Amino acid sequence: MATPDSPREVDCVVVGGGAAGLSAAVNMGRMRRSVLLIDERDRFMWKHVAHNYLGFPDGIAAVDIRRLGWRQATKYGVELLLGHVATATRDGDRFRFRIERLPDGGAWARGPGPSVPRDAEMAGIFGEVPADGSVEVVARTVILATGVSGHFPEFPGRDECVGRSLFWCIHCDGYESIDHVLAVVGHEEDAVSTALDLLEFTKRVTMIAGRPEGFDVPASRLADLTAAGIAAHPCAVAEYENHDGRITAVVLDDPSRTRLPVDQVYTVRRTRATNDLARQLGLELNPIGQIVVTSEQHTNVPGVYAAGDATSLHDHQISAAVHEGNQAACGANYHLYSPAQR
Ligand SMILES: Cc1cc2nc3c(=O)[nH]c(=O)nc-3n(C[C@H](O)[C@H](O)[C@H](O)COP(=O)(O)OP(=O)(O)OC[C@H]3O[C@@H](n4cnc5c(N)ncnc54)[C@H](O)[C@@H]3O)c2cc1C
C-alpha cells in the first residue's frame, strides 16, 4: 500500500532516450500505460545523418530522430526526465530506481549544446531531476535501452568529425565513401574485413592497426590485404589532423611520423554495452557484456525487457533499435495484463 511518502509508481520505466527507448515509450504510451522515460544526453549529440533509414530520401539527422521521437512520445502522455538512472533494484515484483541530476544540470533540456543544431522545440520537453537531490520511482515493468559507447578514439576536434569524416559502420556510411581516400583503423578481424569490404566503394583504402602492438590477425589476413592493394601499417596513430569536422590526414606513430593524407576514417573497435543497470537487476549478459534477450526482447528477469544496441540480438542500426523498442513495449504491455486479459 502506497503511503504519502512512498515513491511514485508507474507502469513502465524506460531507461535511455535513443531510437530504441523512444520507440518503446511511444508504443507503451499508445497502450495507455503510464511511462517515465529517463535519458542522459549522450551519443546522439554526434552530428551524423542516417541515410539508410526508410522514409527519409535525403537522410535524417540523428538528433532529429530524437527530437521527433520526444514529441511523439509526449503526445501519448509519456513523461520525459533528464537525468542519470544511478541504481535499479528488484523489490518483489516491482523495480525501484534512483535517478540523479546530471552534473551540469541538464543543459540539453534548457537549450542545445555546442554540437546540437539549435532548435527551440528541444528545450522544455524534458523535466529535470530537482537540483537538490535524486528522485525515486517504482515501476511494474522496465525497458532498458541504454546503448553502447566507445566507437571512436579521443582526439582534439573528434566530436565535430563524427558523422562527417569519421565513421565506424559500412552499412551506415559506406555509400557516402564512394571514391574517397580512406583509412581504416583497427587491429582485429572486423577491421580487416571492413577494409576489404570498403573496396566496393573506393579503391583507395589504407589500414592502420591503431596500437603499438600491431595487428591481431593471422598472417594470411594481412596477405589478403596486400593482395587487395591495401597497405597495412602495424602502428598507433599519432594524430588525426582535422579542421572544421574534416579529417585531412592521419599521422602514424612510427619513427618518421608518416603522414597519410585521407578524407575519411573508419575506426573499427569493440564497443561497450552500457550494462550497469542490467548487472544490478541480475540480467544475463553475453561474454562481451551485451544484454541477452529473446526475439521478443525478454530478458531472464520477468518484467524486464531490453532493446537496441545494448542487446545481443541484431546489428546496431536505427531500424533494429526501433523494431526492438516496439517489441519490448509489446512484451511489457502483455506483462501488465491481468490473467483474464491474457
Ligand atoms: C556516429 C554514428 C553513426 C551512425 N549512423 C547510423 C546510420 O547511418 N544508420 C543507422 O541505422 N544507424 C546508425 N548508427 C547506429 C544507431 O545510431 C544506433 O544503432 C542506435 O542509435 C541505437 O539506439 P539505442 O536507443 O539502442 O541507443 P542510443 O541511441 O545510444 O541511446 C541510448 C541512450 O541511453 C542513455 N543512457 C544510458 N544509460 C543511462 C542511464 N543510466 N540513465 C539515463 N540514460 C542512460 C544514453 O545517454 C543514450 O542517450 C550510427 C551510430 C553512430 C554512433
Short mmCIF file of C-alpha atoms and ligand atoms in Angstrom, two decimals:
data_model
loop_
_atom_site.label_atom_id
_atom_site.label_comp_id
_atom_site.label_asym_id
_atom_site.label_seq_id
_atom_site.Cartn_x
_atom_site.Cartn_y
_atom_site.Cartn_z
CA MET A 1 0.00 0.00 0.00
CA ALA A 2 1.49 3.33 -1.05
CA THR A 3 1.95 5.91 1.70
CA PRO A 4 2.20 9.67 1.08
CA ASP A 5 5.99 9.34 1.38
CA SER A 6 6.45 6.30 -0.80
CA PRO A 7 7.92 6.75 -4.30
CA ARG A 8 5.64 7.25 -7.20
CA GLU A 9 4.74 4.11 -9.15
CA VAL A 10 4.44 3.89 -12.94
CA ASP A 11 3.59 1.05 -15.29
CA CYS A 12 6.90 1.25 -17.06
CA VAL A 13 10.28 2.91 -16.68
CA VAL A 14 12.23 3.21 -19.91
CA VAL A 15 15.92 3.94 -19.44
CA GLY A 16 17.51 5.55 -22.49
CA GLY A 17 16.05 8.06 -24.94
CA GLY A 18 17.62 6.86 -28.18
CA ALA A 19 15.79 5.17 -31.03
CA ALA A 20 15.08 2.02 -29.01
CA GLY A 21 13.88 3.75 -25.83
CA LEU A 22 11.73 6.26 -27.69
CA SER A 23 10.15 3.56 -29.82
CA ALA A 24 9.37 1.61 -26.64
CA ALA A 25 7.96 4.66 -24.88
CA VAL A 26 5.74 5.70 -27.82
CA ASN A 27 4.28 2.21 -28.08
CA MET A 28 3.72 1.87 -24.32
CA GLY A 29 2.10 5.31 -24.28
CA ARG A 30 -0.22 4.29 -27.07
CA MET A 31 -1.32 1.31 -24.97
CA ARG A 32 -2.34 3.90 -22.33
CA ARG A 33 0.33 2.84 -19.86
CA SER A 34 1.95 5.35 -17.53
CA VAL A 35 5.52 5.67 -18.76
CA LEU A 36 8.54 7.52 -17.46
CA LEU A 37 11.48 7.76 -19.86
CA ILE A 38 14.80 8.88 -18.41
CA ASP A 39 17.75 9.89 -20.54
CA GLU A 40 21.13 11.43 -20.01
CA ARG A 41 22.25 13.03 -23.23
CA ASP A 42 24.97 11.15 -24.91
CA ARG A 43 25.84 9.77 -28.30
CA PHE A 44 23.10 11.34 -30.31
CA MET A 45 24.96 14.57 -29.82
CA TRP A 46 27.05 13.34 -32.77
CA LYS A 47 26.24 15.16 -35.97
CA HIS A 48 25.58 12.12 -38.05
CA VAL A 49 22.88 11.87 -40.67
CA ALA A 50 21.32 8.46 -41.27
CA HIS A 51 20.87 7.79 -44.98
CA ASN A 52 19.58 4.23 -44.74
CA TYR A 53 16.53 4.75 -42.56
CA LEU A 54 13.43 4.20 -44.64
CA GLY A 55 11.20 7.14 -45.44
CA PHE A 56 13.85 9.87 -45.46
CA PRO A 57 15.24 10.03 -49.01
CA ASP A 58 17.53 12.92 -48.09
CA GLY A 59 18.62 11.28 -44.83
CA ILE A 60 17.64 12.30 -41.33
CA ALA A 61 19.94 13.71 -38.68
CA ALA A 62 20.17 11.51 -35.61
CA VAL A 63 19.28 14.46 -33.44
CA ASP A 64 16.10 14.97 -35.46
CA ILE A 65 15.03 11.37 -34.89
CA ARG A 66 15.32 12.11 -31.18
CA ARG A 67 13.54 15.43 -31.39
CA LEU A 68 10.63 13.96 -33.33
CA GLY A 69 10.56 10.88 -31.10
CA TRP A 70 10.37 13.03 -27.98
CA ARG A 71 7.49 14.98 -29.45
CA GLN A 72 5.69 11.79 -30.47
CA ALA A 73 6.17 10.26 -27.02
CA THR A 74 4.81 13.28 -25.17
CA LYS A 75 1.74 13.18 -27.41
CA TYR A 76 0.84 9.85 -25.80
CA GLY A 77 1.43 11.03 -22.27
CA VAL A 78 4.98 9.75 -21.79
CA GLU A 79 6.88 11.74 -19.20
CA LEU A 80 10.47 12.58 -20.14
CA LEU A 81 13.03 13.18 -17.45
CA LEU A 82 16.58 14.36 -18.00
CA GLY A 83 18.81 12.57 -15.52
CA HIS A 84 21.06 9.65 -14.79
CA VAL A 85 19.50 6.43 -13.54
CA ALA A 86 22.06 5.55 -10.91
CA THR A 87 20.55 2.43 -9.36
CA ALA A 88 17.98 -0.20 -10.22
CA THR A 89 16.86 -2.83 -7.72
CA ARG A 90 14.27 -5.58 -7.61
CA ASP A 91 11.66 -5.18 -4.92
CA GLY A 92 9.31 -8.20 -5.03
CA ASP A 93 7.54 -7.96 -8.38
CA ARG A 94 8.39 -4.25 -8.63
CA PHE A 95 11.52 -2.39 -9.71
CA ARG A 96 12.92 0.57 -7.84
CA PHE A 97 15.06 3.29 -9.45
CA ARG A 98 17.11 6.18 -8.13
CA ILE A 99 17.51 8.96 -10.68
CA GLU A 100 20.17 11.61 -10.19
CA ARG A 101 20.59 15.05 -11.57
CA LEU A 102 23.21 15.40 -14.31
CA PRO A 103 26.41 17.12 -13.17
CA ASP A 104 25.78 20.17 -15.36
CA GLY A 105 22.12 20.33 -14.51
CA GLY A 106 20.92 19.24 -17.93
CA ALA A 107 21.92 21.87 -20.44
CA TRP A 108 20.20 19.83 -23.09
CA ALA A 109 16.79 20.37 -21.65
CA ARG A 110 17.26 24.09 -21.42
CA GLY A 111 18.89 24.58 -24.79
CA PRO A 112 21.11 22.81 -27.28
CA GLY A 113 24.78 22.41 -26.53
CA PRO A 114 27.50 23.35 -28.98
CA SER A 115 27.26 20.21 -31.11
CA VAL A 116 23.48 20.08 -31.47
CA PRO A 117 21.57 22.05 -34.07
CA ARG A 118 19.79 24.92 -32.39
CA ASP A 119 16.15 24.00 -32.05
CA ALA A 120 13.79 25.70 -29.69
CA GLU A 121 11.49 22.70 -29.81
CA MET A 122 14.04 20.63 -27.91
CA ALA A 123 14.00 22.97 -24.96
CA GLY A 124 11.49 22.33 -22.26
CA ILE A 125 10.23 18.90 -23.37
CA PHE A 126 12.18 17.20 -20.62
CA GLY A 127 11.62 17.74 -16.97
CA GLU A 128 14.76 17.76 -14.88
CA VAL A 129 15.67 15.94 -11.71
CA PRO A 130 15.43 18.58 -8.97
CA ALA A 131 18.66 20.35 -8.19
CA ASP A 132 18.61 19.37 -4.54
CA GLY A 133 18.95 15.64 -4.99
CA SER A 134 17.69 12.48 -6.54
CA VAL A 135 14.27 11.05 -7.33
CA GLU A 136 12.98 7.56 -6.55
CA VAL A 137 10.49 5.81 -8.78
CA VAL A 138 8.92 2.36 -8.66
CA ALA A 139 7.85 0.56 -11.84
CA ARG A 140 5.91 -2.58 -12.66
CA THR A 141 7.95 -3.16 -15.82
CA VAL A 142 11.31 -1.97 -17.13
CA ILE A 143 12.70 -1.45 -20.61
CA LEU A 144 16.44 -0.94 -20.74
CA ALA A 145 17.60 0.84 -23.91
CA THR A 146 20.93 2.11 -22.68
CA GLY A 147 23.02 1.78 -25.85
CA VAL A 148 26.78 1.41 -26.16
CA SER A 149 29.88 3.61 -26.02
CA GLY A 150 33.40 3.57 -27.39
CA HIS A 151 33.06 3.71 -31.17
CA PHE A 152 35.74 6.34 -31.55
CA PRO A 153 39.19 7.21 -30.23
CA GLU A 154 39.62 10.51 -28.44
CA PHE A 155 41.43 13.33 -30.20
CA PRO A 156 41.07 17.10 -30.46
CA GLY A 157 38.23 18.01 -32.83
CA ARG A 158 36.80 14.49 -32.79
CA ASP A 159 33.22 15.40 -31.97
CA GLU A 160 33.00 17.65 -34.99
CA CYS A 161 34.36 14.88 -37.23
CA VAL A 162 31.97 12.10 -36.16
CA GLY A 163 29.43 11.54 -38.93
CA ARG A 164 31.24 13.92 -41.29
CA SER A 165 34.62 12.35 -41.86
CA LEU A 166 34.83 9.81 -39.03
CA PHE A 167 32.70 6.66 -39.27
CA TRP A 168 32.55 3.12 -37.95
CA CYS A 169 29.87 1.27 -39.91
CA ILE A 170 29.95 0.32 -43.58
CA HIS A 171 26.18 -0.23 -43.71
CA CYS A 172 25.57 3.26 -42.34
CA ASP A 173 28.12 5.23 -44.32
CA GLY A 174 29.87 3.09 -46.94
CA TYR A 175 27.81 4.69 -49.68
CA GLU A 176 28.98 8.10 -48.53
CA SER A 177 32.58 6.92 -49.02
CA ILE A 178 32.38 6.34 -52.75
CA ASP A 179 35.69 7.35 -54.37
CA HIS A 180 37.05 8.87 -51.16
CA VAL A 181 40.51 8.26 -49.70
CA LEU A 182 40.00 6.14 -46.59
CA ALA A 183 41.96 4.92 -43.60
CA VAL A 184 40.55 2.04 -41.56
CA VAL A 185 41.91 1.99 -38.01
CA GLY A 186 41.62 -1.25 -36.04
CA HIS A 187 43.68 -4.29 -35.19
CA GLU A 188 41.15 -7.13 -35.22
CA GLU A 189 39.40 -9.23 -37.86
CA ASP A 190 36.40 -6.88 -38.04
CA ALA A 191 38.70 -4.07 -39.09
CA VAL A 192 40.38 -6.18 -41.77
CA SER A 193 37.07 -7.30 -43.23
CA THR A 194 35.75 -3.70 -43.12
CA ALA A 195 38.80 -2.53 -45.09
CA LEU A 196 38.29 -5.25 -47.69
CA ASP A 197 34.54 -4.62 -47.89
CA LEU A 198 35.08 -0.89 -48.39
CA LEU A 199 36.75 -1.74 -51.72
CA GLU A 200 33.19 -1.98 -53.06
CA PHE A 201 33.04 1.80 -52.63
CA THR A 202 36.56 3.03 -53.29
CA LYS A 203 39.90 1.58 -54.30
CA ARG A 204 41.85 3.98 -52.08
CA VAL A 205 41.90 2.23 -48.71
CA THR A 206 44.77 2.06 -46.16
CA MET A 207 44.81 0.14 -42.88
CA ILE A 208 46.37 1.18 -39.61
CA ALA A 209 46.43 -1.07 -36.54
CA GLY A 210 45.86 1.88 -34.23
CA ARG A 211 48.05 0.46 -31.45
CA PRO A 212 51.80 -0.08 -30.97
CA GLU A 213 51.42 -3.88 -30.80
CA GLY A 214 50.26 -4.05 -34.42
CA PHE A 215 47.53 -6.32 -35.79
CA ASP A 216 45.91 -9.24 -34.03
CA VAL A 217 45.00 -11.33 -37.08
CA PRO A 218 46.65 -14.31 -38.81
CA ALA A 219 49.38 -13.53 -41.34
CA SER A 220 47.08 -14.87 -44.05
CA ARG A 221 44.70 -11.97 -43.46
CA LEU A 222 47.49 -9.44 -43.81
CA ALA A 223 48.33 -11.23 -47.06
CA ASP A 224 44.70 -10.75 -48.15
CA LEU A 225 45.10 -7.02 -47.60
CA THR A 226 48.32 -6.91 -49.61
CA ALA A 227 46.72 -8.92 -52.42
CA ALA A 228 43.87 -6.42 -52.50
CA GLY A 229 46.25 -3.46 -52.72
CA ILE A 230 45.63 -2.25 -49.17
CA ALA A 231 48.76 -1.09 -47.32
CA ALA A 232 48.69 -2.18 -43.65
CA HIS A 233 50.60 -0.10 -41.08
CA PRO A 234 51.21 -2.01 -37.81
CA CYS A 235 51.44 1.04 -35.55
CA ALA A 236 49.43 3.50 -33.50
CA VAL A 237 48.02 6.79 -34.76
CA ALA A 238 49.91 9.84 -33.51
CA GLU A 239 47.45 12.40 -34.78
CA TYR A 240 44.22 12.83 -36.70
CA GLU A 241 44.70 16.14 -38.50
CA ASN A 242 41.33 17.80 -38.85
CA HIS A 243 39.69 21.12 -39.41
CA ASP A 244 36.03 22.04 -39.07
CA GLY A 245 34.90 18.40 -38.96
CA ARG A 246 37.05 17.29 -41.88
CA ILE A 247 39.89 14.85 -41.29
CA THR A 248 42.67 15.73 -43.72
CA ALA A 249 45.44 13.32 -42.72
CA VAL A 250 46.40 10.57 -40.31
CA VAL A 251 49.90 10.86 -38.83
CA LEU A 252 51.39 7.50 -37.92
CA ASP A 253 53.22 6.92 -34.66
CA ASP A 254 56.22 5.45 -36.50
CA PRO A 255 59.85 6.65 -36.42
CA SER A 256 59.33 9.03 -39.35
CA ARG A 257 55.83 10.12 -38.29
CA THR A 258 54.50 9.23 -41.71
CA ARG A 259 51.66 11.49 -42.79
CA LEU A 260 48.90 9.85 -44.82
CA PRO A 261 46.51 12.30 -46.49
CA VAL A 262 42.94 10.94 -46.22
CA ASP A 263 39.49 12.40 -46.33
CA GLN A 264 37.61 9.82 -44.25
CA VAL A 265 38.50 7.47 -41.40
CA TYR A 266 36.67 4.35 -40.21
CA THR A 267 37.53 3.22 -36.70
CA VAL A 268 36.58 -0.38 -36.04
CA ARG A 269 36.76 -1.14 -32.32
CA ARG A 270 34.82 -3.12 -29.79
CA THR A 271 32.08 -1.03 -28.26
CA ARG A 272 30.99 -1.37 -24.64
CA ALA A 273 27.35 -2.08 -23.88
CA THR A 274 26.09 0.25 -21.15
CA ASN A 275 25.11 -2.51 -18.77
CA ASP A 276 25.48 -1.21 -15.18
CA LEU A 277 21.73 -1.28 -14.56
CA ALA A 278 21.41 -4.67 -16.24
CA ARG A 279 24.03 -6.04 -13.86
CA GLN A 280 22.24 -4.52 -10.87
CA LEU A 281 19.00 -6.19 -11.92
CA GLY A 282 20.72 -9.55 -12.36
CA LEU A 283 20.24 -9.76 -16.13
CA GLU A 284 22.11 -12.34 -18.14
CA LEU A 285 24.90 -10.82 -20.23
CA ASN A 286 26.87 -12.43 -23.05
CA PRO A 287 30.69 -12.67 -22.88
CA ILE A 288 31.12 -9.16 -24.33
CA GLY A 289 28.65 -7.61 -21.89
CA GLN A 290 25.57 -7.25 -24.09
CA ILE A 291 22.18 -7.96 -22.55
CA VAL A 292 20.87 -11.37 -23.63
CA VAL A 293 17.29 -11.16 -24.93
CA THR A 294 14.83 -13.37 -26.74
CA SER A 295 13.43 -12.38 -30.14
CA GLU A 296 10.60 -10.72 -28.18
CA GLN A 297 13.11 -8.69 -26.11
CA HIS A 298 12.51 -10.60 -22.87
CA THR A 299 15.48 -10.76 -20.53
CA ASN A 300 15.91 -13.55 -18.00
CA VAL A 301 14.05 -11.48 -15.37
CA PRO A 302 10.23 -11.39 -15.72
CA GLY A 303 9.02 -7.83 -16.28
CA VAL A 304 12.39 -6.60 -17.58
CA TYR A 305 12.92 -6.07 -21.31
CA ALA A 306 15.87 -4.69 -23.23
CA ALA A 307 16.19 -3.19 -26.70
CA GLY A 308 18.65 -1.57 -29.07
CA ASP A 309 22.43 -1.51 -29.13
CA ALA A 310 22.78 -2.70 -25.53
CA THR A 311 21.40 -6.09 -26.53
CA SER A 312 22.85 -9.04 -28.39
CA LEU A 313 20.13 -9.59 -30.96
CA HIS A 314 20.66 -7.62 -34.18
CA ASP A 315 23.15 -5.40 -35.97
CA HIS A 316 23.37 -1.98 -34.40
CA GLN A 317 21.13 0.06 -36.68
CA ILE A 318 18.35 2.55 -36.10
CA SER A 319 15.84 0.28 -37.83
CA ALA A 320 16.72 -2.59 -35.48
CA ALA A 321 16.55 -0.32 -32.42
CA VAL A 322 13.10 0.95 -33.42
CA HIS A 323 11.83 -2.58 -34.02
CA GLU A 324 13.26 -3.89 -30.76
CA GLY A 325 11.82 -0.98 -28.78
CA ASN A 326 8.38 -1.65 -30.24
CA GLN A 327 8.71 -5.37 -29.49
CA ALA A 328 9.84 -4.67 -25.93
CA ALA A 329 6.78 -2.48 -25.43
CA CYS A 330 4.55 -5.31 -26.66
CA GLY A 331 6.16 -7.61 -24.11
CA ALA A 332 5.95 -5.14 -21.24
CA ASN A 333 2.35 -4.32 -22.05
CA TYR A 334 1.42 -8.00 -22.11
CA HIS A 335 3.14 -8.48 -18.76
CA LEU A 336 0.80 -5.86 -17.31
CA TYR A 337 -2.39 -7.57 -18.50
CA SER A 338 -4.49 -9.38 -15.94
CA PRO A 339 -4.77 -13.17 -16.31
CA ALA A 340 -8.23 -12.71 -17.88
CA GLN A 341 -6.83 -10.31 -20.49
CA ARG A 342 -4.16 -12.77 -21.49
C1 LIG B 1 28.31 8.06 -35.50
C2 LIG B 1 27.21 7.07 -35.69
C3 LIG B 1 26.57 6.98 -36.91
C4 LIG B 1 25.53 6.08 -37.08
N1 LIG B 1 24.91 6.05 -38.29
C5 LIG B 1 23.86 5.23 -38.46
C6 LIG B 1 23.15 5.23 -39.69
O1 LIG B 1 23.50 5.95 -40.61
N2 LIG B 1 22.12 4.36 -39.81
C7 LIG B 1 21.73 3.54 -38.80
O2 LIG B 1 20.75 2.79 -38.97
N3 LIG B 1 22.38 3.52 -37.62
C8 LIG B 1 23.43 4.35 -37.43
N4 LIG B 1 24.11 4.34 -36.26
C9 LIG B 1 23.70 3.38 -35.22
C10 LIG B 1 22.49 3.90 -34.47
O3 LIG B 1 22.72 5.23 -34.08
C11 LIG B 1 22.24 3.02 -33.25
O4 LIG B 1 22.04 1.69 -33.66
C12 LIG B 1 21.02 3.49 -32.45
O5 LIG B 1 21.23 4.81 -32.03
C13 LIG B 1 20.79 2.62 -31.23
O6 LIG B 1 19.79 3.19 -30.44
P1 LIG B 1 19.69 2.86 -28.89
O7 LIG B 1 18.45 3.52 -28.43
O8 LIG B 1 19.87 1.42 -28.65
O9 LIG B 1 20.96 3.54 -28.22
P2 LIG B 1 21.40 5.06 -28.11
O10 LIG B 1 20.91 5.83 -29.26
O11 LIG B 1 22.87 5.04 -27.87
O12 LIG B 1 20.65 5.61 -26.81
C14 LIG B 1 20.97 5.13 -25.54
C15 LIG B 1 20.64 6.24 -24.55
O13 LIG B 1 20.61 5.70 -23.23
C16 LIG B 1 21.10 6.70 -22.36
N5 LIG B 1 21.50 6.07 -21.10
C17 LIG B 1 22.37 5.05 -20.93
N6 LIG B 1 22.47 4.76 -19.61
C18 LIG B 1 21.67 5.62 -18.95
C19 LIG B 1 21.37 5.83 -17.57
N7 LIG B 1 21.92 5.09 -16.60
N8 LIG B 1 20.50 6.84 -17.24
C20 LIG B 1 19.93 7.61 -18.20
N9 LIG B 1 20.18 7.44 -19.53
C21 LIG B 1 21.04 6.46 -19.89
C22 LIG B 1 22.25 7.32 -23.13
O14 LIG B 1 22.56 8.60 -22.64
C23 LIG B 1 21.68 7.37 -24.54
O15 LIG B 1 21.05 8.62 -24.78
C24 LIG B 1 25.15 5.24 -36.04
C25 LIG B 1 25.79 5.32 -34.80
C26 LIG B 1 26.81 6.23 -34.62
C27 LIG B 1 27.50 6.31 -33.29
#
